[in-house]
């Protein structure tokens, strides 16, 4: 069977899907605008359907385009892997996204090990909230994402990555520090937590509410670093990953509270698009984990 479409046309299609205009897509992949426009026209002709709706100056994927996108990206990934089959480590390109705790406290050391082992590799890391990480994976902007709670998008493959111990803590001078606390006292305390809807907030409530029934007064802050500093200043108590507060627990600025709660931990997840194979960069990165954990 003679193929009616080419990899170059698919490359243009994916670039336009991501950039929103032919001009921006052409700049990204190093083509002239006319060449990119012709390639897109040839692809739509070869597929016998339009792939975009024209909305003002932008091109927006229509139903057929959304159906083609993951298949086109998968083919381009395979072609890229074939092209790099016999090249050296300099061809490795790792693009990750991670929610804030993972991106700020867990991945940097692993990325450093990766670069030490593959010094010529290109590494990109997007640190964002869980929803943005999921969106980056589904939009093919990254090879994989790491999130602090489960995701339910139908296009994603979500697998447990590692366990993360949680810690209920306060400033060393806080009235609740230094003596055993009841569940009633904890429930009535002033809490400083992430905003509603964040992955960390959902996990904290999942861990605490079965024991405390409710949380009385809650101040919401947008990131874990702000929570840590606010609690250290003496305002309220909180529950975060031990990785976030470990250094300040050791220095004495924060203390872990004595509670009747069971050990608290959550599962961190690796998320990938089901239609996208793991590239050499991601495979090399993930292969570090069993040796070093």
mmCIF file with all atom_site columns, C-alpha atoms in Angstrom, residues 24-233:
data_model
loop_
_atom_site.group_PDB
_atom_site.id
_atom_site.type_symbol
_atom_site.label_atom_id
_atom_site.label_alt_id
_atom_site.label_comp_id
_atom_site.label_asym_id
_atom_site.label_entity_id
_atom_site.label_seq_id
_atom_site.pdbx_PDB_ins_code
_atom_site.Cartn_x
_atom_site.Cartn_y
_atom_site.Cartn_z
_atom_site.occupancy
_atom_site.B_iso_or_equiv
_atom_site.pdbx_formal_charge
_atom_site.auth_seq_id
_atom_site.auth_comp_id
_atom_site.auth_asym_id
_atom_site.auth_atom_id
_atom_site.pdbx_PDB_model_num
ATOM 1   C CA . UNK A 1 24  ? 4.908   29.564 15.085 1.00 0.00 ? 24  UNK A CA 1
ATOM 2   C CA . UNK A 1 25  ? 5.049   25.893 14.130 1.00 0.00 ? 25  UNK A CA 1
ATOM 3   C CA . UNK A 1 26  ? 7.228   26.623 11.102 1.00 0.00 ? 26  UNK A CA 1
ATOM 4   C CA . UNK A 1 27  ? 9.671   28.627 13.236 1.00 0.00 ? 27  UNK A CA 1
ATOM 5   C CA . UNK A 1 28  ? 9.883   25.791 15.774 1.00 0.00 ? 28  UNK A CA 1
ATOM 6   C CA . UNK A 1 29  ? 10.703  23.043 13.274 1.00 0.00 ? 29  UNK A CA 1
ATOM 7   C CA . UNK A 1 30  ? 12.819  25.152 10.922 1.00 0.00 ? 30  UNK A CA 1
ATOM 8   C CA . UNK A 1 31  ? 10.567  25.390 7.872  1.00 0.00 ? 31  UNK A CA 1
ATOM 9   C CA . UNK A 1 32  ? 9.274   28.348 5.920  1.00 0.00 ? 32  UNK A CA 1
ATOM 10  C CA . UNK A 1 33  ? 5.650   29.241 6.523  1.00 0.00 ? 33  UNK A CA 1
ATOM 11  C CA . UNK A 1 34  ? 4.726   28.287 2.977  1.00 0.00 ? 34  UNK A CA 1
ATOM 12  C CA . UNK A 1 35  ? 6.399   24.875 3.309  1.00 0.00 ? 35  UNK A CA 1
ATOM 13  C CA . UNK A 1 36  ? 4.620   24.225 6.602  1.00 0.00 ? 36  UNK A CA 1
ATOM 14  C CA . UNK A 1 37  ? 1.273   25.309 5.146  1.00 0.00 ? 37  UNK A CA 1
ATOM 15  C CA . UNK A 1 38  ? 1.781   23.027 2.140  1.00 0.00 ? 38  UNK A CA 1
ATOM 16  C CA . UNK A 1 39  ? 2.721   20.085 4.381  1.00 0.00 ? 39  UNK A CA 1
ATOM 17  C CA . UNK A 1 40  ? -0.417  20.587 6.467  1.00 0.00 ? 40  UNK A CA 1
ATOM 18  C CA . UNK A 1 41  ? -2.576  20.848 3.343  1.00 0.00 ? 41  UNK A CA 1
ATOM 19  C CA . UNK A 1 42  ? -1.003  17.650 1.971  1.00 0.00 ? 42  UNK A CA 1
ATOM 20  C CA . UNK A 1 43  ? -1.706  15.840 5.240  1.00 0.00 ? 43  UNK A CA 1
ATOM 21  C CA . UNK A 1 44  ? -5.350  16.893 5.312  1.00 0.00 ? 44  UNK A CA 1
ATOM 22  C CA . UNK A 1 45  ? -5.595  15.848 1.682  1.00 0.00 ? 45  UNK A CA 1
ATOM 23  C CA . UNK A 1 46  ? -3.992  12.503 2.395  1.00 0.00 ? 46  UNK A CA 1
ATOM 24  C CA . UNK A 1 47  ? -6.297  11.913 5.365  1.00 0.00 ? 47  UNK A CA 1
ATOM 25  C CA . UNK A 1 48  ? -9.317  13.174 3.353  1.00 0.00 ? 48  UNK A CA 1
ATOM 26  C CA . UNK A 1 49  ? -10.561 15.206 6.338  1.00 0.00 ? 49  UNK A CA 1
ATOM 27  C CA . UNK A 1 50  ? -9.823  18.632 7.864  1.00 0.00 ? 50  UNK A CA 1
ATOM 28  C CA . UNK A 1 51  ? -7.866  18.410 11.092 1.00 0.00 ? 51  UNK A CA 1
ATOM 29  C CA . UNK A 1 52  ? -8.258  21.941 12.461 1.00 0.00 ? 52  UNK A CA 1
ATOM 30  C CA . UNK A 1 53  ? -10.971 24.524 12.964 1.00 0.00 ? 53  UNK A CA 1
ATOM 31  C CA . UNK A 1 54  ? -9.926  28.063 12.077 1.00 0.00 ? 54  UNK A CA 1
ATOM 32  C CA . UNK A 1 55  ? -10.710 30.350 15.051 1.00 0.00 ? 55  UNK A CA 1
ATOM 33  C CA . UNK A 1 56  ? -9.536  33.849 14.204 1.00 0.00 ? 56  UNK A CA 1
ATOM 34  C CA . UNK A 1 57  ? -5.823  33.559 13.515 1.00 0.00 ? 57  UNK A CA 1
ATOM 35  C CA . UNK A 1 58  ? -5.452  30.331 15.440 1.00 0.00 ? 58  UNK A CA 1
ATOM 36  C CA . UNK A 1 59  ? -5.836  26.715 14.377 1.00 0.00 ? 59  UNK A CA 1
ATOM 37  C CA . UNK A 1 60  ? -7.659  24.554 16.920 1.00 0.00 ? 60  UNK A CA 1
ATOM 38  C CA . UNK A 1 61  ? -7.793  20.769 16.675 1.00 0.00 ? 61  UNK A CA 1
ATOM 39  C CA . UNK A 1 62  ? -11.194 19.446 15.635 1.00 0.00 ? 62  UNK A CA 1
ATOM 40  C CA . UNK A 1 63  ? -12.533 15.976 16.416 1.00 0.00 ? 63  UNK A CA 1
ATOM 41  C CA . UNK A 1 64  ? -10.479 14.307 13.674 1.00 0.00 ? 64  UNK A CA 1
ATOM 42  C CA . UNK A 1 65  ? -7.360  16.217 14.718 1.00 0.00 ? 65  UNK A CA 1
ATOM 43  C CA . UNK A 1 66  ? -7.743  15.183 18.367 1.00 0.00 ? 66  UNK A CA 1
ATOM 44  C CA . UNK A 1 67  ? -8.046  11.571 17.269 1.00 0.00 ? 67  UNK A CA 1
ATOM 45  C CA . UNK A 1 68  ? -4.913  11.790 15.106 1.00 0.00 ? 68  UNK A CA 1
ATOM 46  C CA . UNK A 1 69  ? -2.707  13.704 17.584 1.00 0.00 ? 69  UNK A CA 1
ATOM 47  C CA . UNK A 1 70  ? -1.665  10.873 19.949 1.00 0.00 ? 70  UNK A CA 1
ATOM 48  C CA . UNK A 1 71  ? -1.078  8.486  17.039 1.00 0.00 ? 71  UNK A CA 1
ATOM 49  C CA . UNK A 1 72  ? 1.007   11.073 15.199 1.00 0.00 ? 72  UNK A CA 1
ATOM 50  C CA . UNK A 1 73  ? 3.080   11.796 18.304 1.00 0.00 ? 73  UNK A CA 1
ATOM 51  C CA . UNK A 1 74  ? 3.631   8.079  18.887 1.00 0.00 ? 74  UNK A CA 1
ATOM 52  C CA . UNK A 1 75  ? 4.872   7.644  15.297 1.00 0.00 ? 75  UNK A CA 1
ATOM 53  C CA . UNK A 1 76  ? 7.213   10.627 15.637 1.00 0.00 ? 76  UNK A CA 1
ATOM 54  C CA . UNK A 1 77  ? 8.567   9.234  18.913 1.00 0.00 ? 77  UNK A CA 1
ATOM 55  C CA . UNK A 1 78  ? 9.261   5.902  17.198 1.00 0.00 ? 78  UNK A CA 1
ATOM 56  C CA . UNK A 1 79  ? 10.929  7.648  14.278 1.00 0.00 ? 79  UNK A CA 1
ATOM 57  C CA . UNK A 1 80  ? 13.075  9.696  16.633 1.00 0.00 ? 80  UNK A CA 1
ATOM 58  C CA . UNK A 1 81  ? 14.116  6.587  18.520 1.00 0.00 ? 81  UNK A CA 1
ATOM 59  C CA . UNK A 1 82  ? 15.011  4.881  15.232 1.00 0.00 ? 82  UNK A CA 1
ATOM 60  C CA . UNK A 1 83  ? 17.007  7.908  14.105 1.00 0.00 ? 83  UNK A CA 1
ATOM 61  C CA . UNK A 1 84  ? 18.961  7.898  17.387 1.00 0.00 ? 84  UNK A CA 1
ATOM 62  C CA . UNK A 1 85  ? 19.353  4.122  17.493 1.00 0.00 ? 85  UNK A CA 1
ATOM 63  C CA . UNK A 1 86  ? 23.103  4.173  16.939 1.00 0.00 ? 86  UNK A CA 1
ATOM 64  C CA . UNK A 1 87  ? 23.976  7.577  18.337 1.00 0.00 ? 87  UNK A CA 1
ATOM 65  C CA . UNK A 1 88  ? 25.766  8.311  21.588 1.00 0.00 ? 88  UNK A CA 1
ATOM 66  C CA . UNK A 1 89  ? 24.338  9.677  24.832 1.00 0.00 ? 89  UNK A CA 1
ATOM 67  C CA . UNK A 1 90  ? 24.304  13.226 23.497 1.00 0.00 ? 90  UNK A CA 1
ATOM 68  C CA . UNK A 1 91  ? 21.029  12.379 21.766 1.00 0.00 ? 91  UNK A CA 1
ATOM 69  C CA . UNK A 1 92  ? 19.289  11.790 25.114 1.00 0.00 ? 92  UNK A CA 1
ATOM 70  C CA . UNK A 1 93  ? 16.589  14.361 25.813 1.00 0.00 ? 93  UNK A CA 1
ATOM 71  C CA . UNK A 1 94  ? 14.605  14.189 29.054 1.00 0.00 ? 94  UNK A CA 1
ATOM 72  C CA . UNK A 1 95  ? 11.499  16.331 29.539 1.00 0.00 ? 95  UNK A CA 1
ATOM 73  C CA . UNK A 1 96  ? 9.683   15.946 32.861 1.00 0.00 ? 96  UNK A CA 1
ATOM 74  C CA . UNK A 1 97  ? 6.952   17.712 34.795 1.00 0.00 ? 97  UNK A CA 1
ATOM 75  C CA . UNK A 1 98  ? 6.451   17.390 38.540 1.00 0.00 ? 98  UNK A CA 1
ATOM 76  C CA . UNK A 1 99  ? 4.155   18.782 41.182 1.00 0.00 ? 99  UNK A CA 1
ATOM 77  C CA . UNK A 1 100 ? 5.828   21.147 43.607 1.00 0.00 ? 100 UNK A CA 1
ATOM 78  C CA . UNK A 1 101 ? 6.992   18.879 46.435 1.00 0.00 ? 101 UNK A CA 1
ATOM 79  C CA . UNK A 1 102 ? 8.416   16.307 44.032 1.00 0.00 ? 102 UNK A CA 1
ATOM 80  C CA . UNK A 1 103 ? 9.939   18.904 41.725 1.00 0.00 ? 103 UNK A CA 1
ATOM 81  C CA . UNK A 1 104 ? 11.540  20.927 44.518 1.00 0.00 ? 104 UNK A CA 1
ATOM 82  C CA . UNK A 1 105 ? 12.634  18.200 46.926 1.00 0.00 ? 105 UNK A CA 1
ATOM 83  C CA . UNK A 1 106 ? 12.761  14.742 45.293 1.00 0.00 ? 106 UNK A CA 1
ATOM 84  C CA . UNK A 1 107 ? 13.777  15.132 41.654 1.00 0.00 ? 107 UNK A CA 1
ATOM 85  C CA . UNK A 1 108 ? 16.758  17.546 41.820 1.00 0.00 ? 108 UNK A CA 1
ATOM 86  C CA . UNK A 1 109 ? 19.120  14.965 43.327 1.00 0.00 ? 109 UNK A CA 1
ATOM 87  C CA . UNK A 1 110 ? 17.991  12.335 40.826 1.00 0.00 ? 110 UNK A CA 1
ATOM 88  C CA . UNK A 1 111 ? 18.396  14.735 37.925 1.00 0.00 ? 111 UNK A CA 1
ATOM 89  C CA . UNK A 1 112 ? 21.896  15.525 39.150 1.00 0.00 ? 112 UNK A CA 1
ATOM 90  C CA . UNK A 1 113 ? 22.747  11.815 39.129 1.00 0.00 ? 113 UNK A CA 1
ATOM 91  C CA . UNK A 1 114 ? 21.292  11.525 35.646 1.00 0.00 ? 114 UNK A CA 1
ATOM 92  C CA . UNK A 1 115 ? 23.448  14.396 34.352 1.00 0.00 ? 115 UNK A CA 1
ATOM 93  C CA . UNK A 1 116 ? 26.557  12.944 36.001 1.00 0.00 ? 116 UNK A CA 1
ATOM 94  C CA . UNK A 1 117 ? 25.953  9.671  34.214 1.00 0.00 ? 117 UNK A CA 1
ATOM 95  C CA . UNK A 1 118 ? 24.913  11.296 30.905 1.00 0.00 ? 118 UNK A CA 1
ATOM 96  C CA . UNK A 1 119 ? 26.687  14.683 30.853 1.00 0.00 ? 119 UNK A CA 1
ATOM 97  C CA . UNK A 1 120 ? 25.717  15.464 27.238 1.00 0.00 ? 120 UNK A CA 1
ATOM 98  C CA . UNK A 1 121 ? 21.998  14.832 27.763 1.00 0.00 ? 121 UNK A CA 1
ATOM 99  C CA . UNK A 1 122 ? 19.445  17.653 27.599 1.00 0.00 ? 122 UNK A CA 1
ATOM 100 C CA . UNK A 1 123 ? 17.211  17.938 30.679 1.00 0.00 ? 123 UNK A CA 1
ATOM 101 C CA . UNK A 1 124 ? 14.039  20.002 31.118 1.00 0.00 ? 124 UNK A CA 1
ATOM 102 C CA . UNK A 1 125 ? 11.865  20.083 34.261 1.00 0.00 ? 125 UNK A CA 1
ATOM 103 C CA . UNK A 1 126 ? 8.518   21.851 34.620 1.00 0.00 ? 126 UNK A CA 1
ATOM 104 C CA . UNK A 1 127 ? 7.416   22.351 38.256 1.00 0.00 ? 127 UNK A CA 1
ATOM 105 C CA . UNK A 1 128 ? 3.685   23.083 38.551 1.00 0.00 ? 128 UNK A CA 1
ATOM 106 C CA . UNK A 1 129 ? 0.552   21.974 40.351 1.00 0.00 ? 129 UNK A CA 1
ATOM 107 C CA . UNK A 1 130 ? -0.869  18.508 39.762 1.00 0.00 ? 130 UNK A CA 1
ATOM 108 C CA . UNK A 1 131 ? -3.493  19.664 37.246 1.00 0.00 ? 131 UNK A CA 1
ATOM 109 C CA . UNK A 1 132 ? -0.863  21.428 35.136 1.00 0.00 ? 132 UNK A CA 1
ATOM 110 C CA . UNK A 1 133 ? 1.420   18.373 35.231 1.00 0.00 ? 133 UNK A CA 1
ATOM 111 C CA . UNK A 1 134 ? -1.421  16.165 34.001 1.00 0.00 ? 134 UNK A CA 1
ATOM 112 C CA . UNK A 1 135 ? -2.201  18.686 31.238 1.00 0.00 ? 135 UNK A CA 1
ATOM 113 C CA . UNK A 1 136 ? 1.461   18.784 30.149 1.00 0.00 ? 136 UNK A CA 1
ATOM 114 C CA . UNK A 1 137 ? 1.534   14.979 29.871 1.00 0.00 ? 137 UNK A CA 1
ATOM 115 C CA . UNK A 1 138 ? -1.746  14.741 27.960 1.00 0.00 ? 138 UNK A CA 1
ATOM 116 C CA . UNK A 1 139 ? -0.597  17.511 25.597 1.00 0.00 ? 139 UNK A CA 1
ATOM 117 C CA . UNK A 1 140 ? 2.691   15.663 24.856 1.00 0.00 ? 140 UNK A CA 1
ATOM 118 C CA . UNK A 1 141 ? 4.804   18.579 26.118 1.00 0.00 ? 141 UNK A CA 1
ATOM 119 C CA . UNK A 1 142 ? 6.735   16.281 28.462 1.00 0.00 ? 142 UNK A CA 1
ATOM 120 C CA . UNK A 1 143 ? 7.770   12.633 28.442 1.00 0.00 ? 143 UNK A CA 1
ATOM 121 C CA . UNK A 1 144 ? 6.326   11.902 31.885 1.00 0.00 ? 144 UNK A CA 1
ATOM 122 C CA . UNK A 1 145 ? 5.015   13.570 35.018 1.00 0.00 ? 145 UNK A CA 1
ATOM 123 C CA . UNK A 1 146 ? 5.315   12.950 38.736 1.00 0.00 ? 146 UNK A CA 1
ATOM 124 C CA . UNK A 1 147 ? 2.312   13.863 40.893 1.00 0.00 ? 147 UNK A CA 1
ATOM 125 C CA . UNK A 1 148 ? 1.314   13.719 44.562 1.00 0.00 ? 148 UNK A CA 1
ATOM 126 C CA . UNK A 1 149 ? -2.093  12.102 44.109 1.00 0.00 ? 149 UNK A CA 1
ATOM 127 C CA . UNK A 1 150 ? -3.808  9.811  41.625 1.00 0.00 ? 150 UNK A CA 1
ATOM 128 C CA . UNK A 1 151 ? -5.013  11.128 38.269 1.00 0.00 ? 151 UNK A CA 1
ATOM 129 C CA . UNK A 1 152 ? -8.011  9.818  36.355 1.00 0.00 ? 152 UNK A CA 1
ATOM 130 C CA . UNK A 1 153 ? -7.568  11.137 32.821 1.00 0.00 ? 153 UNK A CA 1
ATOM 131 C CA . UNK A 1 154 ? -8.503  8.307  30.402 1.00 0.00 ? 154 UNK A CA 1
ATOM 132 C CA . UNK A 1 155 ? -5.462  8.924  28.178 1.00 0.00 ? 155 UNK A CA 1
ATOM 133 C CA . UNK A 1 156 ? -2.956  8.485  31.009 1.00 0.00 ? 156 UNK A CA 1
ATOM 134 C CA . UNK A 1 157 ? -1.105  5.520  32.404 1.00 0.00 ? 157 UNK A CA 1
ATOM 135 C CA . UNK A 1 158 ? -0.735  6.120  36.157 1.00 0.00 ? 158 UNK A CA 1
ATOM 136 C CA . UNK A 1 159 ? 1.566   3.872  38.200 1.00 0.00 ? 159 UNK A CA 1
ATOM 137 C CA . UNK A 1 160 ? 2.847   4.136  41.793 1.00 0.00 ? 160 UNK A CA 1
ATOM 138 C CA . UNK A 1 161 ? 6.344   5.593  41.916 1.00 0.00 ? 161 UNK A CA 1
ATOM 139 C CA . UNK A 1 162 ? 7.307   5.710  45.594 1.00 0.00 ? 162 UNK A CA 1
ATOM 140 C CA . UNK A 1 163 ? 5.901   6.221  49.101 1.00 0.00 ? 163 UNK A CA 1
ATOM 141 C CA . UNK A 1 164 ? 6.219   9.613  50.808 1.00 0.00 ? 164 UNK A CA 1
ATOM 142 C CA . UNK A 1 165 ? 6.118   9.942  54.603 1.00 0.00 ? 165 UNK A CA 1
ATOM 143 C CA . UNK A 1 166 ? 4.037   12.826 55.947 1.00 0.00 ? 166 UNK A CA 1
ATOM 144 C CA . UNK A 1 167 ? 4.643   14.838 59.103 1.00 0.00 ? 167 UNK A CA 1
ATOM 145 C CA . UNK A 1 168 ? 2.343   16.872 61.393 1.00 0.00 ? 168 UNK A CA 1
ATOM 146 C CA . UNK A 1 169 ? 4.455   19.746 62.713 1.00 0.00 ? 169 UNK A CA 1
ATOM 147 C CA . UNK A 1 170 ? 4.526   23.135 64.409 1.00 0.00 ? 170 UNK A CA 1
ATOM 148 C CA . UNK A 1 171 ? 6.999   25.797 65.486 1.00 0.00 ? 171 UNK A CA 1
ATOM 149 C CA . UNK A 1 172 ? 9.117   24.785 68.469 1.00 0.00 ? 172 UNK A CA 1
ATOM 150 C CA . UNK A 1 173 ? 7.466   27.544 70.548 1.00 0.00 ? 173 UNK A CA 1
ATOM 151 C CA . UNK A 1 174 ? 3.880   26.670 69.565 1.00 0.00 ? 174 UNK A CA 1
ATOM 152 C CA . UNK A 1 175 ? 1.539   25.873 72.505 1.00 0.00 ? 175 UNK A CA 1
ATOM 153 C CA . UNK A 1 176 ? 0.824   22.414 71.078 1.00 0.00 ? 176 UNK A CA 1
ATOM 154 C CA . UNK A 1 177 ? 4.503   21.461 70.803 1.00 0.00 ? 177 UNK A CA 1
ATOM 155 C CA . UNK A 1 178 ? 6.288   19.241 73.278 1.00 0.00 ? 178 UNK A CA 1
ATOM 156 C CA . UNK A 1 179 ? 3.467   17.187 74.808 1.00 0.00 ? 179 UNK A CA 1
ATOM 157 C CA . UNK A 1 180 ? 0.980   14.495 73.698 1.00 0.00 ? 180 UNK A CA 1
ATOM 158 C CA . UNK A 1 181 ? -2.124  15.741 71.908 1.00 0.00 ? 181 UNK A CA 1
ATOM 159 C CA . UNK A 1 182 ? -5.620  14.316 71.612 1.00 0.00 ? 182 UNK A CA 1
ATOM 160 C CA . UNK A 1 183 ? -7.511  13.942 68.349 1.00 0.00 ? 183 UNK A CA 1
ATOM 161 C CA . UNK A 1 184 ? -9.989  16.538 69.606 1.00 0.00 ? 184 UNK A CA 1
ATOM 162 C CA . UNK A 1 185 ? -7.191  19.058 70.182 1.00 0.00 ? 185 UNK A CA 1
ATOM 163 C CA . UNK A 1 186 ? -5.819  18.455 66.694 1.00 0.00 ? 186 UNK A CA 1
ATOM 164 C CA . UNK A 1 187 ? -9.243  18.867 65.104 1.00 0.00 ? 187 UNK A CA 1
ATOM 165 C CA . UNK A 1 188 ? -9.783  22.189 66.871 1.00 0.00 ? 188 UNK A CA 1
ATOM 166 C CA . UNK A 1 189 ? -6.319  23.583 66.066 1.00 0.00 ? 189 UNK A CA 1
ATOM 167 C CA . UNK A 1 190 ? -5.619  26.260 63.477 1.00 0.00 ? 190 UNK A CA 1
ATOM 168 C CA . UNK A 1 191 ? -4.224  24.536 60.387 1.00 0.00 ? 191 UNK A CA 1
ATOM 169 C CA . UNK A 1 192 ? -2.157  25.980 57.556 1.00 0.00 ? 192 UNK A CA 1
ATOM 170 C CA . UNK A 1 193 ? -2.723  23.913 54.404 1.00 0.00 ? 193 UNK A CA 1
ATOM 171 C CA . UNK A 1 194 ? -2.498  24.011 50.626 1.00 0.00 ? 194 UNK A CA 1
ATOM 172 C CA . UNK A 1 195 ? -5.410  25.439 48.676 1.00 0.00 ? 195 UNK A CA 1
ATOM 173 C CA . UNK A 1 196 ? -8.509  23.329 48.067 1.00 0.00 ? 196 UNK A CA 1
ATOM 174 C CA . UNK A 1 197 ? -8.138  21.211 44.923 1.00 0.00 ? 197 UNK A CA 1
ATOM 175 C CA . UNK A 1 198 ? -4.362  20.808 45.116 1.00 0.00 ? 198 UNK A CA 1
ATOM 176 C CA . UNK A 1 199 ? -2.995  17.284 45.134 1.00 0.00 ? 199 UNK A CA 1
ATOM 177 C CA . UNK A 1 200 ? -1.286  17.812 48.501 1.00 0.00 ? 200 UNK A CA 1
ATOM 178 C CA . UNK A 1 201 ? -4.489  19.166 50.098 1.00 0.00 ? 201 UNK A CA 1
ATOM 179 C CA . UNK A 1 202 ? -6.503  16.201 48.840 1.00 0.00 ? 202 UNK A CA 1
ATOM 180 C CA . UNK A 1 203 ? -3.953  13.752 50.218 1.00 0.00 ? 203 UNK A CA 1
ATOM 181 C CA . UNK A 1 204 ? -3.704  15.527 53.597 1.00 0.00 ? 204 UNK A CA 1
ATOM 182 C CA . UNK A 1 205 ? -7.488  15.463 53.979 1.00 0.00 ? 205 UNK A CA 1
ATOM 183 C CA . UNK A 1 206 ? -7.576  11.802 52.930 1.00 0.00 ? 206 UNK A CA 1
ATOM 184 C CA . UNK A 1 207 ? -5.044  10.980 55.661 1.00 0.00 ? 207 UNK A CA 1
ATOM 185 C CA . UNK A 1 208 ? -6.391  13.185 58.450 1.00 0.00 ? 208 UNK A CA 1
ATOM 186 C CA . UNK A 1 209 ? -10.171 13.340 58.138 1.00 0.00 ? 209 UNK A CA 1
ATOM 187 C CA . UNK A 1 210 ? -10.846 9.649  58.948 1.00 0.00 ? 210 UNK A CA 1
ATOM 188 C CA . UNK A 1 211 ? -9.294  10.340 62.377 1.00 0.00 ? 211 UNK A CA 1
ATOM 189 C CA . UNK A 1 212 ? -10.174 13.998 63.012 1.00 0.00 ? 212 UNK A CA 1
ATOM 190 C CA . UNK A 1 213 ? -13.634 14.058 61.358 1.00 0.00 ? 213 UNK A CA 1
ATOM 191 C CA . UNK A 1 214 ? -13.122 17.715 60.473 1.00 0.00 ? 214 UNK A CA 1
ATOM 192 C CA . UNK A 1 215 ? -10.483 20.439 60.522 1.00 0.00 ? 215 UNK A CA 1
ATOM 193 C CA . UNK A 1 216 ? -11.625 23.501 62.448 1.00 0.00 ? 216 UNK A CA 1
ATOM 194 C CA . UNK A 1 217 ? -9.900  26.642 61.206 1.00 0.00 ? 217 UNK A CA 1
ATOM 195 C CA . UNK A 1 218 ? -7.841  26.432 58.005 1.00 0.00 ? 218 UNK A CA 1
ATOM 196 C CA . UNK A 1 219 ? -5.580  29.049 56.414 1.00 0.00 ? 219 UNK A CA 1
ATOM 197 C CA . UNK A 1 220 ? -4.861  28.246 52.765 1.00 0.00 ? 220 UNK A CA 1
ATOM 198 C CA . UNK A 1 221 ? -1.526  29.048 51.115 1.00 0.00 ? 221 UNK A CA 1
ATOM 199 C CA . UNK A 1 222 ? -0.391  28.396 47.556 1.00 0.00 ? 222 UNK A CA 1
ATOM 200 C CA . UNK A 1 223 ? 2.789   26.389 48.104 1.00 0.00 ? 223 UNK A CA 1
ATOM 201 C CA . UNK A 1 224 ? 4.521   24.197 50.643 1.00 0.00 ? 224 UNK A CA 1
ATOM 202 C CA . UNK A 1 225 ? 7.438   26.560 51.209 1.00 0.00 ? 225 UNK A CA 1
ATOM 203 C CA . UNK A 1 226 ? 5.053   29.338 52.277 1.00 0.00 ? 226 UNK A CA 1
ATOM 204 C CA . UNK A 1 227 ? 3.273   26.915 54.615 1.00 0.00 ? 227 UNK A CA 1
ATOM 205 C CA . UNK A 1 228 ? 6.551   25.827 56.201 1.00 0.00 ? 228 UNK A CA 1
ATOM 206 C CA . UNK A 1 229 ? 7.649   29.414 56.824 1.00 0.00 ? 229 UNK A CA 1
ATOM 207 C CA . UNK A 1 230 ? 4.250   30.497 58.154 1.00 0.00 ? 230 UNK A CA 1
ATOM 208 C CA . UNK A 1 231 ? 4.154   27.618 60.636 1.00 0.00 ? 231 UNK A CA 1
ATOM 209 C CA . UNK A 1 232 ? 7.761   28.278 61.667 1.00 0.00 ? 232 UNK A CA 1
ATOM 210 C CA . UNK A 1 233 ? 6.704   31.860 62.438 1.00 0.00 ? 233 UNK A CA 1
#
